[in-house]
XYZ file of C-alpha atoms in Angstrom:
596
model
C -13.424 11.999 -52.496
C -10.806 9.516 -53.630
C -10.312 8.215 -50.267
C -13.863 7.601 -49.623
C -15.319 4.033 -49.634
C -19.175 3.317 -49.431
C -20.083 -0.095 -48.824
C -22.831 -2.426 -47.677
C -22.769 -5.959 -46.097
C -25.365 -8.343 -47.696
C -26.230 -12.029 -46.619
C -28.952 -14.449 -45.715
C -30.174 -14.217 -42.318
C -27.690 -15.741 -39.546
C -24.646 -15.680 -41.816
C -22.909 -13.403 -39.441
C -23.241 -9.837 -40.972
C -23.710 -8.022 -37.497
C -20.704 -9.855 -36.094
C -18.673 -9.073 -39.024
C -19.811 -5.307 -38.834
C -18.661 -5.324 -35.090
C -15.265 -6.611 -36.070
C -14.685 -3.968 -38.767
C -15.710 -1.285 -36.336
C -13.501 -2.621 -33.730
C -10.454 -2.902 -36.167
C -10.934 0.734 -37.294
C -10.854 1.739 -33.483
C -14.074 3.507 -33.936
C -15.437 2.388 -30.644
C -13.173 1.876 -27.424
C -12.920 -1.648 -25.910
C -14.997 -0.492 -22.963
C -18.018 0.846 -25.067
C -17.879 -2.301 -27.420
C -20.808 -4.645 -27.247
C -22.175 -7.445 -29.430
C -24.485 -6.521 -32.476
C -23.117 -2.839 -32.058
C -25.461 -1.622 -34.822
C -28.667 -3.220 -33.715
C -30.170 -0.515 -31.511
C -33.487 -2.250 -30.548
C -33.766 -4.828 -27.710
C -35.810 -7.062 -29.966
C -33.067 -7.175 -32.464
C -30.522 -8.233 -29.756
C -32.922 -10.859 -28.410
C -33.854 -12.373 -31.500
C -30.361 -11.990 -33.152
C -32.001 -10.217 -36.270
C -31.264 -7.024 -37.768
C -34.600 -5.139 -38.527
C -33.486 -1.674 -39.293
C -30.464 -1.016 -41.577
C -27.768 1.202 -39.721
C -24.733 3.175 -40.875
C -21.356 4.041 -39.383
C -18.645 6.291 -40.514
C -15.106 4.776 -39.900
C -11.417 5.952 -40.437
C -8.877 3.476 -41.311
C -4.943 4.164 -42.189
C -3.446 1.972 -45.086
C 0.206 2.660 -45.913
C 0.390 6.013 -44.449
C -2.812 7.308 -46.113
C -6.147 7.876 -44.149
C -9.419 6.573 -45.722
C -13.008 7.145 -44.704
C -15.309 3.913 -44.753
C -18.947 4.313 -44.644
C -20.390 0.936 -43.512
C -24.147 0.053 -43.974
C -25.360 -2.886 -42.108
C -28.671 -4.315 -43.851
C -31.155 -6.800 -42.690
C -31.061 -10.444 -43.937
C -34.691 -11.442 -43.578
C -37.092 -11.394 -46.718
C -39.362 -9.092 -45.026
C -36.904 -6.206 -45.048
C -35.549 -6.521 -48.434
C -36.725 -2.978 -49.343
C -34.230 -1.757 -46.597
C -31.566 -3.743 -48.395
C -32.572 -2.063 -51.672
C -32.397 1.515 -50.614
C -29.003 0.918 -48.707
C -27.602 -0.529 -51.761
C -28.727 2.469 -53.889
C -26.331 4.553 -51.799
C -23.126 2.454 -52.105
C -20.410 1.624 -54.647
C -19.648 -1.820 -53.348
C -21.015 -4.706 -51.092
C -19.509 -7.535 -49.151
C -21.416 -10.815 -49.920
C -21.119 -12.836 -46.846
C -21.695 -16.657 -47.014
C -21.644 -18.922 -44.137
C -18.661 -21.566 -44.659
C -20.872 -24.380 -43.105
C -24.317 -23.608 -44.863
C -23.326 -22.249 -48.152
C -25.470 -20.086 -50.529
C -29.037 -19.453 -49.352
C -32.294 -17.962 -51.023
C -31.929 -14.638 -49.465
C -28.103 -14.419 -50.460
C -29.429 -14.699 -54.295
C -32.088 -12.116 -53.947
C -29.698 -9.625 -52.338
C -27.004 -10.302 -54.784
C -29.371 -9.393 -57.838
C -30.296 -6.228 -55.942
C -26.595 -5.402 -55.872
C -26.018 -6.284 -59.438
C -28.899 -3.994 -60.556
C -26.920 -1.155 -58.782
C -23.726 -2.029 -60.619
C -21.868 -2.668 -57.429
C -18.426 -3.959 -56.959
C -19.135 -7.510 -55.050
C -16.364 -8.925 -52.935
C -17.158 -12.567 -51.801
C -16.489 -13.073 -47.949
C -16.675 -16.599 -46.651
C -17.368 -16.308 -42.823
C -17.053 -18.719 -40.079
C -14.187 -20.562 -41.332
C -13.295 -21.743 -37.606
C -16.378 -24.076 -37.521
C -15.297 -27.756 -37.753
C -17.972 -28.392 -40.390
C -16.837 -25.321 -42.641
C -16.215 -26.541 -46.227
C -14.513 -23.490 -47.969
C -13.833 -25.194 -51.504
C -17.578 -26.252 -51.667
C -18.840 -22.816 -50.818
C -16.608 -21.237 -53.322
C -17.909 -23.566 -55.920
C -21.533 -22.886 -55.075
C -21.053 -19.110 -55.327
C -19.433 -19.425 -58.712
C -22.098 -21.955 -60.004
C -25.330 -20.126 -58.638
C -24.257 -16.429 -58.646
C -21.580 -16.438 -61.310
C -18.882 -14.517 -59.156
C -15.410 -15.573 -59.498
C -14.231 -16.750 -55.897
C -10.508 -17.291 -56.552
C -9.694 -14.282 -54.374
C -12.771 -14.607 -51.949
C -11.640 -13.378 -48.576
C -12.037 -16.116 -45.847
C -12.766 -14.733 -42.380
C -13.893 -15.601 -39.051
C -15.749 -12.863 -37.424
C -15.645 -14.872 -34.172
C -11.864 -15.208 -33.893
C -11.164 -11.902 -35.953
C -9.220 -13.955 -38.581
C -8.794 -12.299 -41.886
C -10.441 -8.884 -40.807
C -7.346 -6.859 -41.668
C -6.982 -8.502 -45.256
C -10.935 -7.647 -45.605
C -10.597 -3.974 -44.728
C -7.468 -3.630 -47.091
C -9.433 -5.431 -49.792
C -12.350 -3.012 -49.439
C -9.986 -0.149 -49.844
C -8.297 -1.545 -53.008
C -11.196 -3.096 -54.737
C -14.274 -0.946 -54.067
C -14.284 2.253 -56.332
C -14.417 5.736 -54.792
C -17.685 7.817 -55.341
C -18.235 9.655 -58.573
C -19.870 12.915 -58.861
C -19.330 16.575 -59.525
C -18.645 18.615 -56.337
C -19.419 22.127 -58.285
C -22.698 20.667 -59.932
C -26.259 21.401 -58.371
C -26.819 19.457 -55.150
C -28.584 16.133 -55.220
C -28.902 13.989 -52.335
C -30.862 10.876 -51.716
C -32.678 10.177 -48.430
C -32.263 6.505 -47.950
C -33.269 6.204 -44.255
C -35.307 8.438 -41.721
C -36.205 8.196 -38.171
C -37.440 10.269 -35.323
C -35.487 11.706 -32.391
C -37.281 13.091 -29.357
C -34.908 16.024 -29.062
C -34.008 16.866 -32.683
C -37.253 15.815 -34.394
C -37.299 13.894 -37.778
C -33.621 13.018 -39.079
C -32.774 12.058 -42.822
C -29.802 9.844 -43.427
C -28.632 11.154 -46.975
C -26.131 10.218 -49.531
C -24.822 13.300 -51.365
C -24.389 12.223 -55.098
C -23.379 15.714 -56.460
C -22.732 19.192 -54.907
C -22.794 19.712 -51.096
C -24.996 20.487 -48.213
C -23.924 22.933 -45.616
C -25.199 24.016 -42.163
C -27.860 26.916 -42.520
C -28.447 26.081 -46.257
C -32.025 26.165 -47.431
C -33.049 22.698 -48.912
C -35.775 21.889 -51.389
C -37.587 18.498 -51.113
C -38.096 17.864 -54.725
C -41.174 15.570 -54.554
C -43.327 17.998 -52.323
C -41.493 21.425 -53.419
C -41.283 22.289 -49.534
C -38.345 24.171 -48.232
C -36.430 23.531 -44.928
C -33.385 25.095 -43.183
C -30.542 22.806 -42.426
C -30.244 23.303 -38.501
C -27.485 20.578 -38.061
C -25.370 18.145 -39.789
C -23.422 14.995 -38.383
C -21.858 11.799 -39.514
C -23.554 8.599 -38.338
C -21.944 6.503 -35.375
C -23.749 4.113 -33.061
C -22.139 6.095 -29.887
C -20.613 9.289 -30.656
C -22.185 10.870 -33.900
C -19.578 13.703 -34.830
C -20.973 17.131 -36.060
C -19.747 18.511 -39.365
C -20.347 21.843 -41.246
C -20.513 20.471 -44.572
C -21.477 17.229 -46.450
C -19.404 16.914 -49.760
C -20.166 14.823 -52.774
C -19.787 11.110 -52.002
C -20.437 11.445 -48.274
C -23.062 10.036 -46.077
C -24.491 11.924 -43.136
C -27.623 12.891 -41.107
C -29.445 16.124 -41.959
C -31.383 17.789 -38.967
C -34.233 19.861 -40.383
C -36.305 20.350 -37.220
C -39.471 18.602 -38.649
C -42.067 17.050 -36.359
C -43.178 14.339 -38.623
C -41.293 11.877 -41.144
C -43.796 12.849 -43.971
C -41.299 15.417 -45.468
C -38.395 13.293 -45.262
C -39.786 10.179 -47.043
C -37.293 7.390 -47.988
C -36.426 7.844 -51.587
C -37.082 11.661 -51.773
C -34.339 13.697 -53.576
C -33.201 16.901 -51.809
C -31.292 19.886 -53.352
C -30.367 23.530 -52.836
C -33.253 26.167 -52.994
C -30.916 28.699 -54.650
C -29.637 26.574 -57.581
C -31.983 23.416 -57.559
C -31.159 20.458 -59.536
C -33.104 19.871 -62.632
C -34.377 16.204 -62.086
C -34.619 13.889 -59.030
C -32.599 10.604 -58.568
C -34.542 7.747 -60.220
C -34.953 4.090 -59.628
C -36.080 4.120 -56.102
C -38.973 2.103 -55.021
C -41.194 2.794 -51.995
C -41.905 0.197 -49.317
C -45.187 -1.666 -50.081
C -47.375 -3.482 -47.619
C -47.985 -7.091 -48.556
C -49.768 -8.532 -45.536
C -52.685 -7.058 -43.675
C -53.973 -7.796 -40.286
C -56.478 -6.394 -37.773
C -54.906 -5.126 -34.480
C -57.313 -4.620 -31.527
C -56.794 -3.702 -28.001
C -58.033 -6.426 -25.676
C -59.494 -3.542 -23.394
C -61.855 -1.696 -25.771
C -61.288 1.776 -23.978
C -57.415 1.542 -25.115
C -58.328 2.288 -28.771
C -57.029 5.986 -28.491
C -53.671 4.723 -26.820
C -53.380 2.181 -29.720
C -53.804 5.118 -32.137
C -51.099 7.256 -30.367
C -48.700 4.176 -30.242
C -49.303 3.543 -34.206
C -48.572 7.290 -34.880
C -45.235 7.254 -32.699
C -44.192 3.828 -34.203
C -44.586 5.229 -37.752
C -42.166 7.919 -36.900
C -39.403 5.166 -36.685
C -40.746 2.743 -39.290
C -42.345 4.576 -42.148
C -43.189 1.224 -43.904
C -46.327 0.446 -41.884
C -49.647 1.763 -42.953
C -52.900 1.627 -40.931
C -56.539 2.921 -40.839
C -59.267 2.417 -38.335
C -61.856 -0.395 -38.759
C -64.419 -1.813 -36.484
C -65.420 -5.567 -35.816
C -68.593 -6.676 -34.043
C -66.599 -9.297 -32.210
C -63.538 -7.163 -31.366
C -64.854 -3.521 -31.287
C -62.733 -0.799 -32.520
C -59.211 -1.336 -33.952
C -56.911 -0.710 -37.004
C -56.187 -2.598 -40.149
C -52.353 -2.455 -40.415
C -50.339 -3.064 -43.569
C -46.959 -4.995 -42.941
C -44.026 -5.988 -45.277
C -44.419 -9.752 -44.117
C -45.160 -12.056 -41.164
C -41.856 -11.373 -39.465
C -42.597 -7.515 -39.612
C -46.101 -8.120 -38.238
C -44.827 -10.088 -35.434
C -42.084 -7.606 -34.543
C -44.554 -4.362 -34.744
C -47.183 -6.306 -32.658
C -44.394 -7.100 -29.911
C -42.989 -3.471 -30.054
C -46.577 -2.126 -29.482
C -47.046 -4.435 -26.629
C -43.514 -3.675 -25.197
C -42.963 -0.023 -25.809
C -46.434 1.083 -25.179
C -47.653 -1.436 -22.647
C -50.780 -2.607 -24.873
C -52.327 -5.893 -24.794
C -53.457 -6.616 -28.521
C -55.444 -9.191 -30.376
C -54.215 -9.735 -34.099
C -56.587 -11.316 -36.608
C -55.571 -13.727 -39.362
C -53.251 -11.814 -41.890
C -54.829 -11.244 -45.301
C -53.402 -9.728 -48.567
C -54.843 -7.333 -51.089
C -57.377 -8.805 -53.674
C -58.611 -7.183 -56.872
C -62.284 -7.675 -57.065
C -63.932 -6.809 -60.598
C -67.668 -6.037 -60.410
C -70.454 -6.724 -62.991
C -70.442 -3.115 -63.779
C -66.914 -3.291 -64.979
C -65.491 -1.433 -62.086
C -62.619 -2.636 -59.852
C -62.203 -2.669 -56.004
C -59.021 -3.266 -53.957
C -59.916 -5.175 -50.666
C -57.768 -6.227 -47.775
C -60.421 -7.390 -45.335
C -62.628 -10.437 -46.205
C -65.663 -8.538 -44.724
C -65.346 -5.759 -47.472
C -66.107 -8.513 -50.204
C -69.388 -7.378 -52.061
C -72.406 -9.921 -52.584
C -71.587 -12.769 -54.770
C -74.142 -11.589 -57.650
C -72.212 -8.440 -57.995
C -68.697 -10.046 -58.489
C -67.547 -10.962 -61.976
C -64.123 -12.189 -60.977
C -61.371 -12.015 -58.177
C -57.632 -11.701 -58.743
C -55.184 -12.549 -56.082
C -51.533 -11.543 -55.743
C -48.905 -14.104 -56.684
C -45.106 -14.314 -55.845
C -42.044 -15.616 -57.162
C -40.524 -17.891 -54.749
C -36.857 -19.175 -54.483
C -36.380 -22.252 -52.372
C -33.065 -23.943 -51.627
C -33.287 -27.211 -49.669
C -31.401 -30.498 -49.089
C -32.203 -33.001 -51.958
C -33.324 -35.715 -49.368
C -36.305 -33.601 -48.354
C -37.340 -32.963 -52.036
C -40.466 -34.860 -51.885
C -41.762 -33.136 -48.657
C -41.108 -29.737 -50.074
C -42.722 -30.504 -53.497
C -45.940 -31.914 -51.892
C -45.985 -28.699 -49.510
C -45.760 -26.580 -52.571
C -48.290 -28.405 -54.535
C -50.743 -28.104 -51.488
C -50.176 -24.350 -51.533
C -51.442 -24.218 -55.151
C -47.873 -23.732 -56.526
C -46.686 -23.778 -60.201
C -43.114 -25.010 -60.745
C -41.091 -22.731 -62.955
C -37.563 -24.061 -62.507
C -35.771 -26.995 -60.616
C -32.032 -27.481 -60.580
C -29.460 -29.515 -58.524
C -26.773 -26.881 -57.221
C -24.734 -29.865 -55.840
C -25.860 -33.670 -55.608
C -26.978 -32.851 -52.065
C -28.943 -29.291 -52.600
C -31.570 -28.377 -54.945
C -32.840 -24.993 -56.166
C -36.565 -24.618 -56.801
C -38.379 -21.676 -58.450
C -42.074 -21.537 -58.047
C -45.110 -19.146 -58.512
C -47.172 -19.163 -55.395
C -50.336 -17.303 -54.385
C -49.305 -14.778 -51.726
C -52.421 -15.724 -49.533
C -51.004 -19.174 -49.048
C -47.487 -18.237 -47.789
C -48.573 -15.515 -45.279
C -50.016 -17.948 -42.809
C -47.434 -20.583 -41.720
C -45.773 -21.466 -44.993
C -42.088 -20.676 -43.699
C -42.511 -22.561 -40.310
C -43.793 -25.685 -42.326
C -40.974 -25.442 -44.738
C -38.408 -25.363 -41.991
C -40.156 -28.293 -40.021
C -40.191 -30.525 -43.012
C -36.547 -29.913 -43.869
C -35.367 -29.959 -40.151
C -34.452 -26.324 -40.605
C -32.172 -26.558 -43.613
C -34.379 -25.097 -46.296
C -34.000 -21.215 -47.097
C -36.860 -19.184 -48.702
C -37.175 -15.912 -50.509
C -39.913 -14.282 -52.524
C -40.560 -11.354 -54.735
C -44.047 -10.035 -56.135
C -44.919 -10.954 -59.449
C -48.505 -10.127 -60.614
C -52.230 -10.621 -60.001
C -54.064 -13.671 -61.224
C -57.669 -14.739 -61.468
C -58.737 -17.356 -58.974
C -61.876 -19.421 -57.974
C -62.183 -17.648 -54.636
C -64.873 -17.519 -51.885
C -65.513 -16.069 -48.558
C -65.809 -18.461 -45.534
C -67.625 -17.273 -42.528
C -67.535 -18.575 -38.937
C -70.648 -18.606 -36.836
C -70.563 -18.957 -33.014
C -73.818 -19.513 -31.284
C -75.651 -18.294 -34.443
C -73.794 -15.121 -34.963
C -71.200 -14.240 -37.528
C -67.722 -13.647 -36.007
C -66.487 -11.202 -38.713
C -62.866 -11.190 -37.425
C -62.745 -15.033 -38.178
C -63.853 -14.671 -41.993
C -61.163 -15.571 -44.569
C -61.137 -15.825 -48.388
C -60.171 -19.294 -49.660
C -60.022 -21.086 -52.935
C -63.489 -22.797 -53.540
C -61.896 -26.356 -53.589
C -60.277 -26.017 -50.256
C -63.383 -24.334 -48.586
C -65.022 -27.432 -47.241
C -62.010 -28.914 -45.671
C -60.780 -25.516 -44.202
C -64.004 -25.122 -42.813
C -64.084 -28.397 -41.132
C -60.618 -28.005 -39.664
C -61.388 -24.632 -38.453
C -64.646 -25.468 -36.568
C -62.662 -28.510 -35.023
C -59.896 -26.260 -33.923
C -62.270 -23.705 -32.391
C -64.159 -26.404 -30.406
C -61.108 -27.139 -28.402
C -60.620 -23.441 -27.690
C -64.152 -22.000 -27.172
C -64.828 -22.243 -23.205
C -67.767 -24.425 -22.283
C -70.841 -22.396 -21.100
C -73.952 -23.266 -19.193
C -75.715 -24.060 -22.479
C -74.502 -25.623 -25.783
C -72.616 -23.568 -28.189
C -72.904 -24.299 -31.987
C -69.710 -23.512 -34.153
C -70.558 -23.356 -37.755
C -68.466 -22.658 -40.817
C -70.647 -21.258 -43.811
C -70.399 -20.053 -47.319
C -73.019 -17.500 -47.977
C -76.081 -18.969 -46.256
C -75.048 -22.785 -46.805
C -73.642 -24.325 -43.645
C -70.711 -26.613 -44.504
C -69.478 -27.862 -41.154
C -70.508 -27.729 -37.522
C -69.250 -28.753 -34.119
C -71.019 -28.424 -30.796
C -69.203 -27.315 -27.470
C -71.198 -29.351 -24.917
C -72.740 -27.406 -21.938
C -71.206 -27.374 -18.500
C -73.426 -28.990 -16.105
C -73.955 -26.751 -13.129
C -74.343 -28.876 -9.964
C -77.795 -27.838 -8.850
C -78.324 -30.778 -6.651
C -75.301 -29.825 -4.463
C -77.560 -28.317 -1.716
C -79.644 -31.416 -1.420
C -78.158 -33.779 1.378
C -80.307 -37.069 1.189
C -83.943 -36.870 1.472
C -86.508 -38.092 -1.399
C -84.921 -38.544 -4.806
C -87.820 -36.647 -6.364
C -86.318 -33.468 -4.810
C -83.084 -34.053 -6.984
C -85.282 -35.012 -10.116
C -87.224 -31.801 -9.636
C -84.288 -29.604 -9.641
C -82.733 -31.262 -12.682
C -85.951 -30.869 -14.672
C -86.198 -27.280 -13.653
C -82.379 -26.832 -14.887
C -83.314 -28.611 -18.144
C -85.948 -26.082 -18.861
C -83.731 -23.193 -18.009
C -81.238 -24.531 -20.494
C -83.616 -24.550 -23.212
C -84.480 -21.034 -22.686
C -80.785 -20.008 -22.370
C -79.934 -21.507 -25.910
C -81.702 -18.656 -27.554
C -80.162 -15.653 -25.535
C -76.535 -16.929 -24.861
C -73.560 -14.849 -25.810
C -70.114 -16.288 -25.895
C -66.817 -14.528 -25.226
C -64.086 -15.770 -27.396
C -60.528 -16.176 -25.965
C -57.559 -14.725 -28.110
C -56.347 -18.198 -29.132
C -59.524 -18.505 -31.247
C -58.301 -15.813 -33.477
C -54.902 -17.246 -33.761
C -56.429 -20.743 -34.652
C -57.084 -19.511 -38.228
C -53.251 -19.208 -38.756
C -52.787 -22.929 -37.535
C -55.075 -24.778 -39.934
C -53.916 -26.099 -43.194
């Protein structure tokens, strides 16, 4: 156990975590040069294409230092704000963390958030300054920023370049000398934390565990402490991206994969504690948070007969991503579909893309919403995620919406732009401080509903891509909120309903019908697009009718023949107005996202 080192890599998105992990794997000769590839630990195509890590991955490495053999368990974590729960559970299983900061960009919002998670878990943090080969790298400035903002001494920070492999040997030696070995009693009752799980077509549900006390051996009977169910260990192996190696025993401090032969992930929920049936531990490992959905959107198949296929696809996807939640719902405009809960907007994009790619589905996603707490006049409380679940206005006492604590780091030259965006989004300033004369740190309280649409994209475009953003949920606060409905040709389109603050309702309604006018295809009759609050119409646009050339068949002849045909068409159009039904294109449902 004294030669074991469990560590994680934490950083902001794009600071080079996955490339650094590749370098450490290569330096430990865990993978042959022939098998080596970029983003070794990223297993999904979508991760490699977008250059982001979505799922945390682990690998067991061996390294020899001064004639002594050490085992390094490396956990690569995602950097995007949506996947911060992956970071929290990975760090709960480590003794140390490498804090990677880009030498050209400095400390970013997600860097701070991840460091706080590491400090809560009492981890040994090693500052690592990456990309020192870049011409714009400013090492002294970055060291000063880390000391100023995070308060970690950077006198002995390791400077590396994952691209040129400079400083990697020194980094591995620092990991071995500075990160403490795991603690725990090998003879105590077994306690192991499940910190990741996924589904394998051949082996069933797999649990990636960290053994805190005791040991797990092949053919042992294990008890899942939360459910009280018992399972036999069919196999054990150490994690590796290409060649997982089998083992007969997982000892205290080790990380390994347990095969229990289960068909669903329900029994191996992340955060569960497992112990031996014959001498169980008295209490489970505490302090572990479950993944909680923040953003909800309706997913509907474009072809309505594909509803069952979508259900099967979501069932299969949940086996590999237990953080999604879903329940069936119906819409008059879109038919049968599912209301799906996501961790954030990027998570929603990724899930939708995976469903379309891996399961060959064509989907429409409705505007993302959040969970609202609705207090009724009879003092009961409802939680709703869909605007159409909102009860009648006369039964509502008050509505509370979720708020988040947002941290934004931006260049000070764009401060005015950022502040006006935050004020438009109903933000309340809590803190503003200059890290350096060129960079400013802002802490704001914002309604979650205001940031799920397009906040991050707007922030990036206003600061030429230099701002970074991170948020964590705070609490629910009362708001003056109402439901805004959209009518097309006199019919309510339930999939376009949104909940908005009262003072923004009219402007939002006007902009939405304006955007819809450009998208709704012209018909043979006029189409009215209206925004309404209850029965009151607040905005209207009209899509002009498309004139059918009824006189095309008249070659010359008396003008009265043409006039007669045109009069006949006019009469027909009047009749059609009442019975016309409009098919909306997919862009209409996305137009809700683009208005501000």
